Amino acid sequence: MFRTSSFRAAYDEVLGRWPGPVETVDLPTPYGVTRVNSCGPAGAPPLVLLPGGGSTSTVWGACAAAGAARTHRMHAVDLVGDPGLSVPAPGRALRSVADLVGWLDAVLDGIGPDGPHGPVALGGHSYGAWIAAHYAAARAARLGRLVLLDPTQVFAGLRPGYVLRALPVLVRPTPERIRSFLGWETRGAALDPAWLRLQDETAGFPAVRPVTGPRPDLGALAEPTGMRVDVLFAERARCHDAGRAARAAREALPGARVRVLPGVAHHALPLTAAGEIARRL
């Protein structure tokens, strides 16, 4: 598996800015070892967070610092097959939604007494929100809360122009292409330089095809399960029309709390809207 000292140094620099202490564990799952970075009071309600595609668990540090780690025991997960410190198992690639559900079952089981012995709050951004929504539809009994942050392919499809702009980064990522794409998508928003350096380092990771598939079963999410659902959209997102996606979310999930955050772009959401996310939690 790809690892370089420069990637690890960039990863550790961003992680080092989290409010400490931070506990790092490598959880065995059927699909490989999964790195989880945890912080916050040991007895606080558990909050499991999934990053967007191409990102790492370290992106959640801003939310931790903004207060999420004061109210929750926060567990941030590196997606298997994506940049980060999780290591896929040879011959056991994640290939389907059912595989993702099984993988996340093992992650929640491995978190320990904070997680599986009570309802868990599960959150995700972008592709991580797509995973979280699928998991919630399949395992509603395990969750007390679902937080979807500008979810893609859940309430709306991707804009063709966004896909075309992202293709060079997906096909042959380079630091220059990553920076150019993020600058375009965030409309020049000021982003943490340490996080940007880490994004540069992700260019060297081997391409792993992400699991794709249908949208989550929103009917299952709308059923009365006692699970609270919050959905936050980024008003300046280029990947979809946030207003239309929010209307679709309200129609599909009448009991959910849905809000469009003004002035926020899709990829910058966990960084630039950390205070609002923490307040929602």
mmCIF file with all atom_site columns, C-alpha atoms in Angstrom, residues 23 66 95 149 151 174 228 257 275 278:
data_model
loop_
_atom_site.group_PDB
_atom_site.id
_atom_site.type_symbol
_atom_site.label_atom_id
_atom_site.label_alt_id
_atom_site.label_comp_id
_atom_site.label_asym_id
_atom_site.label_entity_id
_atom_site.label_seq_id
_atom_site.pdbx_PDB_ins_code
_atom_site.Cartn_x
_atom_site.Cartn_y
_atom_site.Cartn_z
_atom_site.occupancy
_atom_site.B_iso_or_equiv
_atom_site.pdbx_formal_charge
_atom_site.auth_seq_id
_atom_site.auth_comp_id
_atom_site.auth_asym_id
_atom_site.auth_atom_id
_atom_site.pdbx_PDB_model_num
ATOM 1  C CA . GLU A 1 23  ? -6.407  8.227  20.350 1.00 0.00 ? 23  GLU A CA 1
ATOM 2  C CA . ALA A 1 66  ? -15.366 23.998 17.157 1.00 0.00 ? 66  ALA A CA 1
ATOM 3  C CA . ARG A 1 95  ? -17.411 -3.781 -4.252 1.00 0.00 ? 95  ARG A CA 1
ATOM 4  C CA . LEU A 1 149 ? -23.357 17.109 5.104  1.00 0.00 ? 149 LEU A CA 1
ATOM 5  C CA . PRO A 1 151 ? -24.595 14.513 0.496  1.00 0.00 ? 151 PRO A CA 1
ATOM 6  C CA . THR A 1 174 ? -1.484  15.656 -9.519 1.00 0.00 ? 174 THR A CA 1
ATOM 7  C CA . ARG A 1 228 ? -33.090 11.948 14.107 1.00 0.00 ? 228 ARG A CA 1
ATOM 8  C CA . ARG A 1 257 ? -34.112 19.071 9.804  1.00 0.00 ? 257 ARG A CA 1
ATOM 9  C CA . GLY A 1 275 ? -18.922 25.974 13.891 1.00 0.00 ? 275 GLY A CA 1
ATOM 10 C CA . ALA A 1 278 ? -20.733 21.604 15.916 1.00 0.00 ? 278 ALA A CA 1
#
